[in-house]
Structure formats: structure tokens, C-alpha cells
mmCIF file of C-alpha atoms in Angstrom:
data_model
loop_
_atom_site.group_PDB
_atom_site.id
_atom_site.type_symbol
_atom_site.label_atom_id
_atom_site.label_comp_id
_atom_site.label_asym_id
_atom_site.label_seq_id
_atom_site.Cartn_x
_atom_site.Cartn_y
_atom_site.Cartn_z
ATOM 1 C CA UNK A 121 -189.919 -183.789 -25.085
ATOM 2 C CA UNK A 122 -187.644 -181.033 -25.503
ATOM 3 C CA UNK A 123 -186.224 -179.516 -28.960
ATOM 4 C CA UNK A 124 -182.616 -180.987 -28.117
ATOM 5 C CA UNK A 125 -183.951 -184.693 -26.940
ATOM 6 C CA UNK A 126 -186.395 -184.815 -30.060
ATOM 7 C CA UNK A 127 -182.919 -183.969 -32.035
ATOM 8 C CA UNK A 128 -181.312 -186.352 -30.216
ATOM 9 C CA UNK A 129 -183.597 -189.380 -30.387
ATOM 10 C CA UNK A 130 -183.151 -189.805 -34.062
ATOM 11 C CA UNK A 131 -179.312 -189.854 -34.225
ATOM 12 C CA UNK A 132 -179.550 -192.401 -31.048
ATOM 13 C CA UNK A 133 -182.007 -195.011 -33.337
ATOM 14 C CA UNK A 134 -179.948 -194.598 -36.270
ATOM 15 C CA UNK A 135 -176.563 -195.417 -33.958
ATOM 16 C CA UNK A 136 -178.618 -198.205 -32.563
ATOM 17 C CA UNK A 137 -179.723 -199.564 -35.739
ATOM 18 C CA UNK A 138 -176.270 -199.625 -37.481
ATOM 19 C CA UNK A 139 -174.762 -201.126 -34.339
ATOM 20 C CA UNK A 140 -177.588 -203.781 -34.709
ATOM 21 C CA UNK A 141 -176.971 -204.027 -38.451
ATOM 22 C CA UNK A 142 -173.379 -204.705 -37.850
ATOM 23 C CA UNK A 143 -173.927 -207.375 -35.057
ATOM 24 C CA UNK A 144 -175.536 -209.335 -37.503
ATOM 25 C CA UNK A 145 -172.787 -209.470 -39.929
ATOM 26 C CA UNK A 146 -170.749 -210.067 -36.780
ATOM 27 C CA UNK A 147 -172.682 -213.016 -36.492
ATOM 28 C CA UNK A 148 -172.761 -214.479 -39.772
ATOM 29 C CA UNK A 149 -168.787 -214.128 -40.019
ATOM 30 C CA UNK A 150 -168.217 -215.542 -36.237
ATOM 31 C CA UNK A 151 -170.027 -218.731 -37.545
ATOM 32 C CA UNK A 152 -167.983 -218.797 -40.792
ATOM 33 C CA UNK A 153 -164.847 -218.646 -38.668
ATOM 34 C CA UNK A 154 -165.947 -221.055 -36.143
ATOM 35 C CA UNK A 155 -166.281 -223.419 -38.906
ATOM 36 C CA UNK A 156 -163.231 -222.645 -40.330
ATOM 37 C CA UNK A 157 -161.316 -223.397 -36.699
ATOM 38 C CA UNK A 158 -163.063 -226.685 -36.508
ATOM 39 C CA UNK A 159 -161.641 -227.567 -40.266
ATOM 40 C CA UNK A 160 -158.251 -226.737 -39.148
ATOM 41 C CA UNK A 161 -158.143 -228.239 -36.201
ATOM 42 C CA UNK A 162 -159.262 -231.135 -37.967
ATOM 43 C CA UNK A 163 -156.652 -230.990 -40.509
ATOM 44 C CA UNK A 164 -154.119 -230.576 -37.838
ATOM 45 C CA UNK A 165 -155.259 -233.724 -36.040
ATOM 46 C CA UNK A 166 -155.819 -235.730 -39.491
ATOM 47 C CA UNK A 167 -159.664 -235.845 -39.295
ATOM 48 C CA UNK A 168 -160.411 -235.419 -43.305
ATOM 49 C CA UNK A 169 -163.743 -237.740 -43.180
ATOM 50 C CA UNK A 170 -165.818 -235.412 -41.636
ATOM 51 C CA UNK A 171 -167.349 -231.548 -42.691
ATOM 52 C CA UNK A 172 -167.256 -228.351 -39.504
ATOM 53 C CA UNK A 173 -171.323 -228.633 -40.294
ATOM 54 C CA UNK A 174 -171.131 -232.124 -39.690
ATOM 55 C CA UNK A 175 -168.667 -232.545 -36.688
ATOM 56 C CA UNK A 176 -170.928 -229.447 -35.070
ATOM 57 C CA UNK A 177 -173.846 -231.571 -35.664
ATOM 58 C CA UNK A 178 -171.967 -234.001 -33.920
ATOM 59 C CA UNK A 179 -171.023 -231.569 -30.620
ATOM 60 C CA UNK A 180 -174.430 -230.054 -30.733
ATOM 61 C CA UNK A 181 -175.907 -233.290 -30.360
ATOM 62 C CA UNK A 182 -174.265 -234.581 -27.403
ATOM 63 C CA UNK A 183 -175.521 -236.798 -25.017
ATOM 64 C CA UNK A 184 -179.069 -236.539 -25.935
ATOM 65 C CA UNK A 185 -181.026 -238.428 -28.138
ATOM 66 C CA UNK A 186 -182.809 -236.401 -30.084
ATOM 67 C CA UNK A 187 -185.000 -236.078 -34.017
ATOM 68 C CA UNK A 188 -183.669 -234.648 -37.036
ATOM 69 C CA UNK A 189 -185.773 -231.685 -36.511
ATOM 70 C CA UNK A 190 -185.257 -231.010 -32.518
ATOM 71 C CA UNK A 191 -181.454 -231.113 -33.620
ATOM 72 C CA UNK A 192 -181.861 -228.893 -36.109
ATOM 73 C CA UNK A 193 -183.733 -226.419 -33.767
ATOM 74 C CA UNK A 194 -180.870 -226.383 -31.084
ATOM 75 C CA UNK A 195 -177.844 -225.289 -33.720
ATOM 76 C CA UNK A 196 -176.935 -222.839 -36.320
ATOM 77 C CA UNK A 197 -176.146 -224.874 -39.616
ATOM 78 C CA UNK A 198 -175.646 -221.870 -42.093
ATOM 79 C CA UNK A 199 -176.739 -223.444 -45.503
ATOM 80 C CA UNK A 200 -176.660 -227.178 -44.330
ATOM 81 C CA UNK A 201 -179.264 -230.172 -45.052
ATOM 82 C CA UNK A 202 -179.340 -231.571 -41.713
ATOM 83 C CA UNK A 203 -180.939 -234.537 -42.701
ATOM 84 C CA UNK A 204 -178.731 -235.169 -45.529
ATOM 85 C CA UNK A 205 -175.835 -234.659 -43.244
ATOM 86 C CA UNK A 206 -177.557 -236.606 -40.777
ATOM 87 C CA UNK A 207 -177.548 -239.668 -43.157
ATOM 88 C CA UNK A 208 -173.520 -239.120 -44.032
ATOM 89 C CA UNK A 209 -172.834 -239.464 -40.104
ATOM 90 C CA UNK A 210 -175.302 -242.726 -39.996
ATOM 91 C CA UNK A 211 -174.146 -244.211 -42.297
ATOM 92 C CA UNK A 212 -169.660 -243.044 -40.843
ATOM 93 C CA UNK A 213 -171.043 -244.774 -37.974
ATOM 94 C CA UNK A 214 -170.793 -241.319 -36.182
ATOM 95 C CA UNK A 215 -174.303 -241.489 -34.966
ATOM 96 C CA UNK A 216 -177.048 -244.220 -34.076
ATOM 97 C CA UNK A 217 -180.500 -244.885 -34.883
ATOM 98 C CA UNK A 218 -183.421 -245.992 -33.231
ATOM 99 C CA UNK A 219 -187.100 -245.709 -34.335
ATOM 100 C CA UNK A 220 -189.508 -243.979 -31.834
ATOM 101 C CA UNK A 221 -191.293 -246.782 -29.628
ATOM 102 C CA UNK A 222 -194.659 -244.048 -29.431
ATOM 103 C CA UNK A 223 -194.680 -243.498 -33.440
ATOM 104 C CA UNK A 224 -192.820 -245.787 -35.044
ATOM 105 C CA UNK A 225 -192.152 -243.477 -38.180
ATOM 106 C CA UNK A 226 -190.416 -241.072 -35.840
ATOM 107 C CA UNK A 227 -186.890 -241.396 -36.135
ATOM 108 C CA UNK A 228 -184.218 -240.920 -32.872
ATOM 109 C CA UNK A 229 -180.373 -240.195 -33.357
ATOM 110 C CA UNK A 230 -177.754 -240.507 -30.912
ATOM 111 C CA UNK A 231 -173.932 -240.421 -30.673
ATOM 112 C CA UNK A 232 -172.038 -243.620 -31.175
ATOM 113 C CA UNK A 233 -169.214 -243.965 -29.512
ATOM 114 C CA UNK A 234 -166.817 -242.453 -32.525
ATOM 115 C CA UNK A 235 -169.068 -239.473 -32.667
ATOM 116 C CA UNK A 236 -168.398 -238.811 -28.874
ATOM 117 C CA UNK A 237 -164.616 -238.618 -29.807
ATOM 118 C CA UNK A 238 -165.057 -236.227 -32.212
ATOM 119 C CA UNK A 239 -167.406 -234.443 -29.563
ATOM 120 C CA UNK A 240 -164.208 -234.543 -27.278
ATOM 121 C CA UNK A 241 -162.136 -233.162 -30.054
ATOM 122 C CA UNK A 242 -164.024 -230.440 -30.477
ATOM 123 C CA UNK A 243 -164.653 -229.860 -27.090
ATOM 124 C CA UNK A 244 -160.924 -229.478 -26.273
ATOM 125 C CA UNK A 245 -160.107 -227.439 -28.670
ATOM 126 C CA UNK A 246 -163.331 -224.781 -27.653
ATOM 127 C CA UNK A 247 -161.951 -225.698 -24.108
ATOM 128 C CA UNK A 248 -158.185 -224.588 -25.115
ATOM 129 C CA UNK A 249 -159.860 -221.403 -26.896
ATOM 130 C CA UNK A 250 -161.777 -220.406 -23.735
ATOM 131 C CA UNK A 251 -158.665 -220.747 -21.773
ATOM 132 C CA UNK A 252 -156.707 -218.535 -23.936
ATOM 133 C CA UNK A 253 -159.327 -215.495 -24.276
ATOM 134 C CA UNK A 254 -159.568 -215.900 -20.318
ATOM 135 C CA UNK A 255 -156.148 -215.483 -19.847
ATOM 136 C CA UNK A 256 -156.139 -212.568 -22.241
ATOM 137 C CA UNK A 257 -158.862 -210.583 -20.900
ATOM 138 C CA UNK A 258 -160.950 -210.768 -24.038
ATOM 139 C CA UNK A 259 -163.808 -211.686 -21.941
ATOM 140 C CA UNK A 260 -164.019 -209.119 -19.551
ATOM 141 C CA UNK A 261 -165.259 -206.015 -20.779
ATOM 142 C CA UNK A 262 -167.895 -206.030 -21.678
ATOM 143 C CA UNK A 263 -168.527 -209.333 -19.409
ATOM 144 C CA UNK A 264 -169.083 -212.233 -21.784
ATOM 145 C CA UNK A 265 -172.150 -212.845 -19.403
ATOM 146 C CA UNK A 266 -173.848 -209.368 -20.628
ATOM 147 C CA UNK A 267 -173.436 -210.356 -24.238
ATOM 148 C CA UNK A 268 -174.627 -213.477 -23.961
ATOM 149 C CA UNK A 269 -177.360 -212.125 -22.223
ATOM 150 C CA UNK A 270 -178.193 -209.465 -24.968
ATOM 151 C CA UNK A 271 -177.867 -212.234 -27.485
ATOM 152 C CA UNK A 272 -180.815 -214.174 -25.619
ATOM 153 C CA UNK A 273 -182.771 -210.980 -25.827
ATOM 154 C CA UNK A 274 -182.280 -210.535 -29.495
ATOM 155 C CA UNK A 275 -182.654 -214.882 -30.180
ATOM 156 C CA UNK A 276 -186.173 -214.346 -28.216
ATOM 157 C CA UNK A 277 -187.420 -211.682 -30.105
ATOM 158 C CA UNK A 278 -186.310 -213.552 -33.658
ATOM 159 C CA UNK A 279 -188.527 -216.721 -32.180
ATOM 160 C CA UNK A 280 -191.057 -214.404 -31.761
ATOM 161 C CA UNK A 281 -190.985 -212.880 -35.070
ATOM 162 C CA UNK A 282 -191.083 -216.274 -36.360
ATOM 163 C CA UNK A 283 -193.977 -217.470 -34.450
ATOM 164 C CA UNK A 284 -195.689 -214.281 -35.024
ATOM 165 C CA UNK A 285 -195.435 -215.121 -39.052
ATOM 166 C CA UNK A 286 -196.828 -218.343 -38.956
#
């Protein structure tokens, strides 16, 4: 390696690292606001009965029936007890029940038919969002597909990290 590439190495992992350093507030505020968009959509449609954590428990849930735990797994819920919130939507009659037929201590949950509507809601309105940053041209440079794709890449190497510690 050359005098100038040795120079230049350093300044490139330092650029790298504070671009990584400020995806991940990126992140964290995305979420925040994502939650926030849910709440006001829900205000706006007179939905007060249910929390953005809860209602994205809700959407991330979907058709599948699934445990507390493999829900957990598949969603981001910043700060959230997703059992306890899992109760609150049992008991709203947002989401079903069912013990496990194999192990019978093994609970299931599943959408009832008022949790699907607020599945649509939210659907729509990331639907009518999607729509709009099409139209705009927010998506297209970079491609949405490349950051997603990056964003796998980094979400692997987390899981990794994690299974690596345990």
C-alpha cells in the first residue's frame, strides 16, 4: 500500500463509520415518526382505543397465526411489552387465541376480524404514503431496492452479533 492510500484508508473508515453512526439514529427517529403517522392517522379517522405499538402489532401480525415471541421477532417495538400489549388487544377483541394442539401451554394469536380493519387502515394509509413518495421521486435515487438491500446486510450481521453473544 502506498503512502497516499495508507493516508487515505483512515479518513475513508472514519467517513464510513460516522455515516454508519448516523444511519442508526436515522433509524431510531424513522420508527419514532412512523409511530407518530400511525397516531395521527388514527386521530384523524377517530381510532383513540388503540396505541401505534399496538395497531403495528396488529399490521405486523397479519394473516398468520403466530406466538408472542415469533411476533415479537418479526417487528421493531421500540420500548414495548409485547405480551402486555398482546393481552390489551385480547382482551379489545383485536386478536384471537388458541392454545397450541402439540404443547398445550404454547399459546397462538391471530387477527380477529376488527384487528384486520385496523390492518386495512394502516395498510392504506402506508399504501397512500408509497404512492406519494413514488410520484415524487423520493424513491429513486438511490433505488429504494439498494437500501433495502444494505439494510438486510446490516439486519444480518446484527443477528449474527446476537447469536455470536449467546
Amino acid at each position: 500500500m502506498n503512502a497516499i492510500a495508507r493516508q487515505q484508508a483512515p479518513d475513508q473508515a472514519s467517513d464510513q463509520s460516522a455515516a454508519y453512526f448516523h444511519a442508526l439514529r436515522l433509524l431510531e427517529r424513522l420508527h419514532r415518526l412512523m409511530l407518530d403517522l400511525v397516531k395521527d392517522e388514527f386521530e384523524r379517522i377517530g381510532r383513540a382505543d388503540l396505541t401505534p405499538v399496538q395497531a403495528m402489532l396488529l399490521y405486523n401480525l397479519g394473516e398468520a397465526e403466530v406466538s408472542a415471541g415469533e411476533l415479537r421477532s418479526r417487528g421493531m417495538y421500540q420500548g414495548s411489552n409485547v405480551s402486555y400489549n398482546l393481552k390489551k388487544l385480547v382482551a379489545s377483541g383485536y386478536v384471537t387465541q388458541s392454545r397450541n394442539d402439540q404443547d398445550r401451554r404454547a399459546i397462538r394469536v391471530r387477527l380477529s376480524d376488527a384487528g384486520q380493519a385496523v390492518r386495512d387502515d394502516i395498510d392504506r394509509l402506508f399504501a397512500r404514503h408509497a404512492d406519494d413518495l413514488v410520484a415524487s421521486g423520493v424513491l429513486d435515487d438511490p433505488p429504494l431496492a439498494r437500501v433495502n438491500q444494505q439494510l438486510r446486510r446490516i439486519e444480518r450481521y446484527w443477528s449474527e452479533q446476537i447469536r455470536y453473544i449467546y
